[in-house]
Every structure is written in structure tokens, then in C-alpha cells.
Short mmCIF file of C-alpha atoms in Angstrom, two decimals:
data_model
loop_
_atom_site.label_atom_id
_atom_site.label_comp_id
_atom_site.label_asym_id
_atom_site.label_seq_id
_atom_site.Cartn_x
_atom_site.Cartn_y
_atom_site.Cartn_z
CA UNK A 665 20.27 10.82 65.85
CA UNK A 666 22.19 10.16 62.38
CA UNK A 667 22.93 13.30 60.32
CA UNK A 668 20.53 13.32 57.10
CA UNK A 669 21.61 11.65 54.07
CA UNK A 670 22.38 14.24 50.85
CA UNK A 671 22.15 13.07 47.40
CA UNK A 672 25.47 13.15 45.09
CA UNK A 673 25.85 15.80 42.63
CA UNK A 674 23.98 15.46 39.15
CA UNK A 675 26.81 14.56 36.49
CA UNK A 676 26.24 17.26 34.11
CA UNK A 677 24.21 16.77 30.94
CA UNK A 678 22.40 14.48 33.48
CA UNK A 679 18.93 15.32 35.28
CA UNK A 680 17.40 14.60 38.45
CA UNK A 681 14.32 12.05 38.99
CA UNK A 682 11.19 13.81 40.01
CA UNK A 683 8.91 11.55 41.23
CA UNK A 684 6.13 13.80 43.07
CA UNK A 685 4.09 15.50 40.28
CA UNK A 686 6.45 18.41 39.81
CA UNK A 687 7.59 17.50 36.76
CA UNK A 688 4.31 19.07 35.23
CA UNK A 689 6.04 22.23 35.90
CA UNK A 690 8.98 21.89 33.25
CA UNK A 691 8.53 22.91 29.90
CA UNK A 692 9.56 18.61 28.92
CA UNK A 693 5.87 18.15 30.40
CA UNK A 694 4.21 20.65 28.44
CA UNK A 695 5.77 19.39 25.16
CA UNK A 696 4.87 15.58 25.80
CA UNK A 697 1.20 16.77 26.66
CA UNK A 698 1.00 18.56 23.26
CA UNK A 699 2.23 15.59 21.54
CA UNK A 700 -0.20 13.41 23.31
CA UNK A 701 -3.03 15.98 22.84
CA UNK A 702 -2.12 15.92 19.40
CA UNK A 703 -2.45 12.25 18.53
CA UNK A 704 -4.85 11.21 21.32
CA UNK A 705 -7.21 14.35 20.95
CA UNK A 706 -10.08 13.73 23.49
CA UNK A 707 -9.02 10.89 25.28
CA UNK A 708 -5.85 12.56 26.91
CA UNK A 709 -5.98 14.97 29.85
CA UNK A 710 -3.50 15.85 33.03
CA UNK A 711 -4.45 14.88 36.84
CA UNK A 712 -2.46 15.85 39.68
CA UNK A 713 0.26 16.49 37.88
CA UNK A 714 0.27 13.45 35.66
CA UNK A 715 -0.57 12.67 32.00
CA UNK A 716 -3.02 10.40 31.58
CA UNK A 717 -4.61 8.61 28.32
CA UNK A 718 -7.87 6.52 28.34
CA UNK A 719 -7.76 3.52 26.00
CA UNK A 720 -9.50 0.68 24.68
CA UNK A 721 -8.68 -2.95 24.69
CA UNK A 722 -8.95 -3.12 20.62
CA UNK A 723 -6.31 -0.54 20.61
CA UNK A 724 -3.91 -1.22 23.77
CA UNK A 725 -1.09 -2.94 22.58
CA UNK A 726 -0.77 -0.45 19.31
CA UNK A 727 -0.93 2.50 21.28
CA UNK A 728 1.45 0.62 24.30
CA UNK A 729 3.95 -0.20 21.44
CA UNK A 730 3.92 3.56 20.01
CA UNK A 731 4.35 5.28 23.89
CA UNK A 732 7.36 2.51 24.14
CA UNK A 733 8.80 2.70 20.38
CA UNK A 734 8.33 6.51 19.80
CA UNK A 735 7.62 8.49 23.11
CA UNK A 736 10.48 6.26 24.78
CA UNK A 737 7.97 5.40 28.09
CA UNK A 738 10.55 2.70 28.29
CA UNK A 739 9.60 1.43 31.96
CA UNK A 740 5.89 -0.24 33.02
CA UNK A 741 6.05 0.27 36.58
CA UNK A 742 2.50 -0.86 37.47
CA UNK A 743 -0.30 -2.60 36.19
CA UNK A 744 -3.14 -2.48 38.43
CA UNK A 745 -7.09 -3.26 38.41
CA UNK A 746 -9.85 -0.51 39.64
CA UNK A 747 -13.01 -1.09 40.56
CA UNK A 748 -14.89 2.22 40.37
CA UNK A 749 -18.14 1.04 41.96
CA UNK A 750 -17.12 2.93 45.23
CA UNK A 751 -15.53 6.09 43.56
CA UNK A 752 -17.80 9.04 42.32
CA UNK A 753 -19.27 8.84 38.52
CA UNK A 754 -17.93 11.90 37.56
CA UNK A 755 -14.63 10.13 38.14
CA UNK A 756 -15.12 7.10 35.62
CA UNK A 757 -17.63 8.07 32.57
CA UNK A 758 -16.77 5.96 30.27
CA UNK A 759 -19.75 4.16 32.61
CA UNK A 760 -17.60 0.56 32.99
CA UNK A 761 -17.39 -0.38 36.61
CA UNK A 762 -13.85 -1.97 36.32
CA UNK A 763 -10.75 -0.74 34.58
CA UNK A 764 -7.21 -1.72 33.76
CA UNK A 765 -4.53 1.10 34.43
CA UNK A 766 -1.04 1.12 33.23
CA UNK A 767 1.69 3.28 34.66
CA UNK A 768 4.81 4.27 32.45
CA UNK A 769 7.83 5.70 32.63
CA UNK A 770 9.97 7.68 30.09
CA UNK A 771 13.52 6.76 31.81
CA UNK A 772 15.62 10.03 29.74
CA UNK A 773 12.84 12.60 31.06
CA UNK A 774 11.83 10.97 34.07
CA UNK A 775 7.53 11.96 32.53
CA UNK A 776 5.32 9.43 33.50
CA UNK A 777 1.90 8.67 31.92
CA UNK A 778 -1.36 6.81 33.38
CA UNK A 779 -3.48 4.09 30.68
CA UNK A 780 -6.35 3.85 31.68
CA UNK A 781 -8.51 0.96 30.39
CA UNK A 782 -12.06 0.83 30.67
CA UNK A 783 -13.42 -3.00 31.15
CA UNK A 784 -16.58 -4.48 31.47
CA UNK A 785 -16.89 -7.34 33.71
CA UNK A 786 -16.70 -10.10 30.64
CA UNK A 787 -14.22 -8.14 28.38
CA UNK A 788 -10.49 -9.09 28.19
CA UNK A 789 -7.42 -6.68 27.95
CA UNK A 790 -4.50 -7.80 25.92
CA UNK A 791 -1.29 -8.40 27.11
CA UNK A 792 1.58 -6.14 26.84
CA UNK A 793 3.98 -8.54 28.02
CA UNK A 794 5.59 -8.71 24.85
CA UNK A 795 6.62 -5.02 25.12
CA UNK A 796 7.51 -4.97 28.77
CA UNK A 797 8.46 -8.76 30.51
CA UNK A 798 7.10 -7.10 34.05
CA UNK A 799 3.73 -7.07 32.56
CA UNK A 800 4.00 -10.82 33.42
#
């Protein structure tokens, strides 16, 4: 049985990656969800240790281009589709059954922060391709 494996040091002025919802514990998290409370009002909130922001498809790509631009969420790491028809209603009332959800990183403070974008079955969600290339 192999010994386990340690990480290296943290160079200082440097911090450490925390990838498990425990960032919501730093005072970096706190300030980013008062920005975010601030310009998004109602349509932010924090799950599991995450922020997350509900958004429409008139207003994606403005709002994408602001979190990358100004808030520095310099990283998409996922673009997925949901279908909510199997999850409770509680859980998606902005009443579409399908949505489009973006996940971001902020590289320097290691935040990350849901989209969530509620579609119906004939609307279309604009790219954001032209802010991140692995949105293709």
C-alpha cells in the first residue's frame, strides 16, 4: 500500500483551491454575495454552499459579460441542461420545465457561482461563446 500523496506548500501571497462548498465560510464569500445581492436583488440566493443567480435569456450574455469583465468569474466550467419535470416544484418556480445552468469560476478567489436559466420548451438561450470558447 503506497504512502498518501501531500500537497506542496502554498507560495505565500498564494491561496489554496476549495472546491467542496467551504469556501462559503470565508469572509471573500460573504463579500461577493453582497455584491451580487446588491445588483441582482431577488434573483440571487446561496445553496449548499454556492452562489447562485437566476437569469433570463434577454439578459444572459450582459449579465455573463459583467460576472466575466467585473466580478473576474474568468472560467465556465459547465454548461448543462435540467429538466425539472422529475424534481419537486418548490425547487424550480419560475414554473419552466427545462432550464439552462451555467457554472463559473472566479480563478484569483477560487468563488464559484451557478446561472440558472429558466427555458420553455420553444425558447432559445444565447450563446456565451464569445466570452468563454468552452461554451462551444
Amino acid at each position: 500500500m503506497s504512502a498518501p500523496t501531500t500537497n506542496p506548500p502554498i507560495a505565500p501571497g498564494k491561496r489554496q483551491a476549495v472546491l467542496d462548498g467551504t469556501n462559503a465560510l470565508g469572509p471573500e464569500f460573504s463579500a461577493l454575495g453582497e455584491t451580487l445581492k446588491g445588483r441582482y436583488a431577488d434573483r440571487y440566493f446561496q445553496a449548499h454552499g454556492n452562489h447562485v443567480l437566476w437569469e433570463a435569456p434577454g439578459t444572459l450574455f450582459a449579465s455573463m459579460a459583467w460576472l466575466r469583465d467585473e466580478m473576474h468569474f474568468n472560467m465556465l466550467l459547465d454548461v448543462c441542461g435540467v429538466d425539472n419535470s422529475q424534481r419537486p416544484k418548490k425547487e424550480w418556480p419560475h414554473g419552466q420545465r427545462f432550464e439552462a445552468v451555467y457554472h463559473l469560476l472566479n480563478m484569483e478567489t477560487h468563488q464559484r457561482l451557478r446561472v440558472r436559466v429558466p427555458v420553455g420548451q420553444d425558447l432559445q438561450v444565447p450563446s456565451v461563446m464569445e466570452l468563454w470558447k468552452a461554451a462551444d
